[in-house]
Short mmCIF file of C-alpha atoms in Angstrom, two decimals:
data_model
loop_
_atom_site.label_atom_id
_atom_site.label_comp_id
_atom_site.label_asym_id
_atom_site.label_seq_id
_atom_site.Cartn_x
_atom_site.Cartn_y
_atom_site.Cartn_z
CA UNK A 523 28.15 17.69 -27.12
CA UNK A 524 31.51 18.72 -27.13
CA UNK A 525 33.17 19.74 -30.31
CA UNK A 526 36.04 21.69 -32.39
CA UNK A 527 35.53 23.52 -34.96
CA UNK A 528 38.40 24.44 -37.29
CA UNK A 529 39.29 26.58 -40.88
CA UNK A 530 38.65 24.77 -43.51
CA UNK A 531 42.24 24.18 -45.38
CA UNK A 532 43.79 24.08 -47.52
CA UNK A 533 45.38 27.41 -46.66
CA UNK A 534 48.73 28.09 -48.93
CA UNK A 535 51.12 30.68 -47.92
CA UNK A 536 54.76 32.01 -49.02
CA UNK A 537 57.95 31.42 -46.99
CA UNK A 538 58.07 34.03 -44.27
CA UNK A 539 54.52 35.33 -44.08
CA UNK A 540 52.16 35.65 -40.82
CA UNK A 541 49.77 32.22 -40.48
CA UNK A 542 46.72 32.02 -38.29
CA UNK A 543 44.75 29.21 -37.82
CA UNK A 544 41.30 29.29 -36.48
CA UNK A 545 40.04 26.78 -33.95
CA UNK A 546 36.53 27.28 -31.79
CA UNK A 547 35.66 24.86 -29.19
CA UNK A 548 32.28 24.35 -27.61
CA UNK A 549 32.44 22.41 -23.85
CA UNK A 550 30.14 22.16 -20.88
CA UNK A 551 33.50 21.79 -18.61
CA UNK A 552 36.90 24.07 -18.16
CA UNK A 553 38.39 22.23 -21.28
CA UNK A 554 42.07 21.93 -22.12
CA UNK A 555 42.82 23.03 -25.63
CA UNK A 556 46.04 21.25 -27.87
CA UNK A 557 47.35 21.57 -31.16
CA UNK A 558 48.30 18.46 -33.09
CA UNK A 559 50.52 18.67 -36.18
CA UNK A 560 50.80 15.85 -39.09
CA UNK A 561 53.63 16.06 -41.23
CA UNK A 562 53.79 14.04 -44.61
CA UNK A 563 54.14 9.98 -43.74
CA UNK A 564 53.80 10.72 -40.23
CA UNK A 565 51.49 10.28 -37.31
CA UNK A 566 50.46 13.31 -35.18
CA UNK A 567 52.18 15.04 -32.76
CA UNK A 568 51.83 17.19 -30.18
CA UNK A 569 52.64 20.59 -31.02
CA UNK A 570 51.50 22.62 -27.77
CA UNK A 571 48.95 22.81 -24.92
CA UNK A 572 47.04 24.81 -22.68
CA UNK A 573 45.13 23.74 -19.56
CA UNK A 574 43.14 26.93 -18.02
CA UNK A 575 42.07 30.56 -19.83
CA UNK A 576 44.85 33.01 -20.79
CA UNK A 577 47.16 30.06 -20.84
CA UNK A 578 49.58 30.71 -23.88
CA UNK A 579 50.84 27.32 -25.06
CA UNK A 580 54.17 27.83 -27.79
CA UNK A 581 56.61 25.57 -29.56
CA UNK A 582 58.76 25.71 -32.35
CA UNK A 583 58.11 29.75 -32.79
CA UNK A 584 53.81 28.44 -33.01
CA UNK A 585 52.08 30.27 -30.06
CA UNK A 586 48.18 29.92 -29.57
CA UNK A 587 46.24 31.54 -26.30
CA UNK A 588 43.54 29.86 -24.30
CA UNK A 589 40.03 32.52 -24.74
CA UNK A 590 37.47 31.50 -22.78
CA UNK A 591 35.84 34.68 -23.63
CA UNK A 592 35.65 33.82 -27.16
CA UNK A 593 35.57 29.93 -27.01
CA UNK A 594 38.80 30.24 -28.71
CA UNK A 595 42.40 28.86 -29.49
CA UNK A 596 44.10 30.30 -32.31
CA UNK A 597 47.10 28.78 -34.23
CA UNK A 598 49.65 32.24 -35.17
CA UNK A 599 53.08 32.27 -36.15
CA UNK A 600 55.39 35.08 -37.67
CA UNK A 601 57.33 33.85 -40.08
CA UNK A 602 55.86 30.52 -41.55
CA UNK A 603 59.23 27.85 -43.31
CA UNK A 604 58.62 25.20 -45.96
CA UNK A 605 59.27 22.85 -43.42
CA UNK A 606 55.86 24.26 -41.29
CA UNK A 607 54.20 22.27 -44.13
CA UNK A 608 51.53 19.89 -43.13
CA UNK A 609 48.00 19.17 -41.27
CA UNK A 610 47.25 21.14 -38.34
CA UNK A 611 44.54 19.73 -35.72
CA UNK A 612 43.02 21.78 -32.79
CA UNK A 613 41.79 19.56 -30.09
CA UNK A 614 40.31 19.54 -27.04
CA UNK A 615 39.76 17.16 -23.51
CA UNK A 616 36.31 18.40 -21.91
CA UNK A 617 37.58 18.01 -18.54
CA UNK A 618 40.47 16.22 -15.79
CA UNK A 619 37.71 13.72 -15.52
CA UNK A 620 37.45 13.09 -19.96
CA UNK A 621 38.44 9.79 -20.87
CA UNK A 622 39.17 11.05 -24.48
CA UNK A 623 40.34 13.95 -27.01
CA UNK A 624 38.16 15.51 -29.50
CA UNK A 625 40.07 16.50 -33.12
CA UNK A 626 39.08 19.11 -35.22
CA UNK A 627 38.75 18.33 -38.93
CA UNK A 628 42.23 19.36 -39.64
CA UNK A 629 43.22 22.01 -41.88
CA UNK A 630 46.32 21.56 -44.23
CA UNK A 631 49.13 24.25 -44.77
CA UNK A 632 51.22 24.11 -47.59
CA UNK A 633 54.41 26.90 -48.02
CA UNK A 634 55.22 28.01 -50.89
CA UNK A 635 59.41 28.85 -51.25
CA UNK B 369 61.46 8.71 -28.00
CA UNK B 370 58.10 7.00 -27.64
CA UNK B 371 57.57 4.50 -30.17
CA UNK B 372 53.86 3.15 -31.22
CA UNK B 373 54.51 0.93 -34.63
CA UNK B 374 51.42 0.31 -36.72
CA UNK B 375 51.79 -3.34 -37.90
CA UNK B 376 51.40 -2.35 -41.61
CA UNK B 377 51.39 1.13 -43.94
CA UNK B 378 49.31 0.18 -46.46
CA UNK B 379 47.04 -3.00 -46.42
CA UNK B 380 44.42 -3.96 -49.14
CA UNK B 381 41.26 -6.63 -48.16
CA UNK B 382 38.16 -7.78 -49.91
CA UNK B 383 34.67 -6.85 -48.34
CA UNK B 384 33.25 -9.65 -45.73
CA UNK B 385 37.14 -10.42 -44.87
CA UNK B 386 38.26 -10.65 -41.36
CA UNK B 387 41.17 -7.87 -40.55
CA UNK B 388 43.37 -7.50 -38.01
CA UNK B 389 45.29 -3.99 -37.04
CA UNK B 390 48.45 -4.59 -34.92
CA UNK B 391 49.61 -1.48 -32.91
CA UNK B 392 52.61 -1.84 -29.94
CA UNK B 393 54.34 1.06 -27.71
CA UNK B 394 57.45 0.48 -26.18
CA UNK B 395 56.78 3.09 -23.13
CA UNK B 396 54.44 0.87 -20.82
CA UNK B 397 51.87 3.39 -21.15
CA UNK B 398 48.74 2.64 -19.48
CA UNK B 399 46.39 4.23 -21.95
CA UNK B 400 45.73 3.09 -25.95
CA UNK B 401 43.29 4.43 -28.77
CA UNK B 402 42.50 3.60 -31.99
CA UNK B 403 41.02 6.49 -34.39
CA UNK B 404 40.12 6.58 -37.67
CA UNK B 405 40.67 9.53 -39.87
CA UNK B 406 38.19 10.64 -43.17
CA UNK B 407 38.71 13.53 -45.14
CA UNK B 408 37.04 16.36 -43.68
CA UNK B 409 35.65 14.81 -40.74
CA UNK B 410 39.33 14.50 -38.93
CA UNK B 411 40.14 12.07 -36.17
CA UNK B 412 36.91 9.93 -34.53
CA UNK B 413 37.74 7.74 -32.03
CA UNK B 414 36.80 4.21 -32.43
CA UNK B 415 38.12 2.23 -29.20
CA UNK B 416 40.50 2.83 -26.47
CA UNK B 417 41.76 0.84 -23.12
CA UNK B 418 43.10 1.94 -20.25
CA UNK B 419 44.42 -1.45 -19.00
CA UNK B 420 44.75 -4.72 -19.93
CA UNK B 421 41.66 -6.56 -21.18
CA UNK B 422 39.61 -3.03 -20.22
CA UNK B 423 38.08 -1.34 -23.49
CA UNK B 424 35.62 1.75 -23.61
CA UNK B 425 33.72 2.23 -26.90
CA UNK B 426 34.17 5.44 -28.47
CA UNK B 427 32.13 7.72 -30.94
CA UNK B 428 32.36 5.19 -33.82
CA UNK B 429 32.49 1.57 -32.69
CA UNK B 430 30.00 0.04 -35.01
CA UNK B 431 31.66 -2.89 -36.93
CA UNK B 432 34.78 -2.96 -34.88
CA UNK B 433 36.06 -4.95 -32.02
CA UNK B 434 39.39 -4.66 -29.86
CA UNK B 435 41.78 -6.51 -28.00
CA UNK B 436 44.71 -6.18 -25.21
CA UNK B 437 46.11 -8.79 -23.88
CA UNK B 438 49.23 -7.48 -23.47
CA UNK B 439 50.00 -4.11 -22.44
CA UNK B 440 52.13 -3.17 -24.94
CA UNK B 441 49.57 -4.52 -28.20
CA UNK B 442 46.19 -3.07 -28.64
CA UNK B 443 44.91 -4.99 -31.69
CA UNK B 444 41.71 -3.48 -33.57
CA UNK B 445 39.30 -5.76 -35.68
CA UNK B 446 36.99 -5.42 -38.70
CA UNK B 447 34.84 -8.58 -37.94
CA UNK B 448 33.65 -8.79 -41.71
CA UNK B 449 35.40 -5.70 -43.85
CA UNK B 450 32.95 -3.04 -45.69
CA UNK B 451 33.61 -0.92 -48.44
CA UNK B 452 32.87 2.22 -45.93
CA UNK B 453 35.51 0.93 -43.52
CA UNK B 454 38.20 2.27 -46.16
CA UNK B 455 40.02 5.01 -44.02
CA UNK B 456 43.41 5.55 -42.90
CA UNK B 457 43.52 4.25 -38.86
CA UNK B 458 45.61 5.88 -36.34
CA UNK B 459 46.79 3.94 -33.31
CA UNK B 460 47.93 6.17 -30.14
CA UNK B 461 49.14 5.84 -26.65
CA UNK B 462 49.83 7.72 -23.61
CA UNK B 463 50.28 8.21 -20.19
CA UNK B 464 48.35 10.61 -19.45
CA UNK B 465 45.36 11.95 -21.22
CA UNK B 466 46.91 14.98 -21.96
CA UNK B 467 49.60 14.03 -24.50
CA UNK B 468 49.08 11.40 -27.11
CA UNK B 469 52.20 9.50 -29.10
CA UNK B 470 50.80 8.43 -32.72
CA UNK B 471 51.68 6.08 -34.77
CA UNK B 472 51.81 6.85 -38.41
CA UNK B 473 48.89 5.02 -39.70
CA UNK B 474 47.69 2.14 -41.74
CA UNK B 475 45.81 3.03 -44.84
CA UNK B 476 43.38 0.43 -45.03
CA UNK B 477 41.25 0.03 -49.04
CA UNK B 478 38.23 -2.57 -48.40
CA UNK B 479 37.42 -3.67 -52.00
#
């Protein structure tokens, strides 16, 4: 079936260094691929999207790029803040016709000042 | 801003209780789910509807029921409460499948 696979967290990093996150999918359809972000207290959000291969979805200086090659969707940013603290999740909807949204386990990110 | 309120943040029940989870959206979105989410496992969806009084089971619906009568309240239910029912659940809702709007969760403890 389909599924998301994700890094195990937590991953701990110091203000301004380079994050990745990894995220695999496995679908039978042309999936679109999301990231989800969960800050402290909070419910999840979305944090970008992308809907076809070689898409690049990117908010808030997060970019990730659709690769159907590789069956990946990679979290990156540059310059990670204190404030990027919290739990990422990579998910997916198999296809325009899916009536739901498959999560990843969720990895947590905690910055270090 | 799309709002989806969770009835209660934290909420503490005795196994074989009945227990009700209140979730309402103020957007008239068509769409509602209700997840749960484990440690490690991440977010399994339980129920959703797509209308009133229409509900689709999802991957986990063992031991839960739903309701919406109203298209603003999608209600979940624990029909009688087990210890392995203790999880934090997510309500959601959306227009479109493509972007969900979250509430922030009830942390449920079944003792």
């Amino acid at each position: 079936g389909d599924s998301v696979t994700q890094m195990e967290g937590p991953v701990t990093l110091s203000e301004e260094a380079f994050l990745t996150i990894n995220c695999t999918y496995t679908a039978t359809g042309y999936p679109s691929l999301f990231w989800y972000v969960q800050y402290p207290g909070e419910g999840l959000q979305l944090l970008l999207k992308a809907t076809k291969a070689d898409d690049k979805g990117s908010n808030k200086g997060f970019e990730a790029t659709y690769r159907k090659e590789t069956t990946s969707f990679h979290l990156e940013k540059g310059s990670v803040q204190v404030s990027d603290s919290a739990v990422y999740f990579c998910a997916l909807r198999a296809d325009s016709s899916a009536s739901k949204i498959i999560f990843g386990s969720g990895t947590r990110l905690s910055i270090r000042p | 801003d799309v709002k989806v309120t969770q009835s209660s943040r934290y909420l503490v029940k005795r196994t074989g209780e009945k227990v009700f989870l209140e979730c309402v959206q103020d957007m008239d979105h068509e769409n509602m789910f209700w997840y749960r989410q484990d440690p490690g496992l991440g977010l399994r969806l339980i129920y959703f509807s797509y209308d009133v009084k229409m509900k689709e089971k999802g991957d986990i619906p063992e031991g839960y029921s739903v309701s919406r009568e109203k298209k603003e309240r999608f209600s979940l239910i624990l029909e009688s409460a087990s210890t392995n029912q203790t999880s934090m659940y997510l309500c959601a809702s959306s227009f479109s499948w493509e972007k969900l709007f979250f509430g922030s969760g009830t942390q449920l403890s079944v003792l």
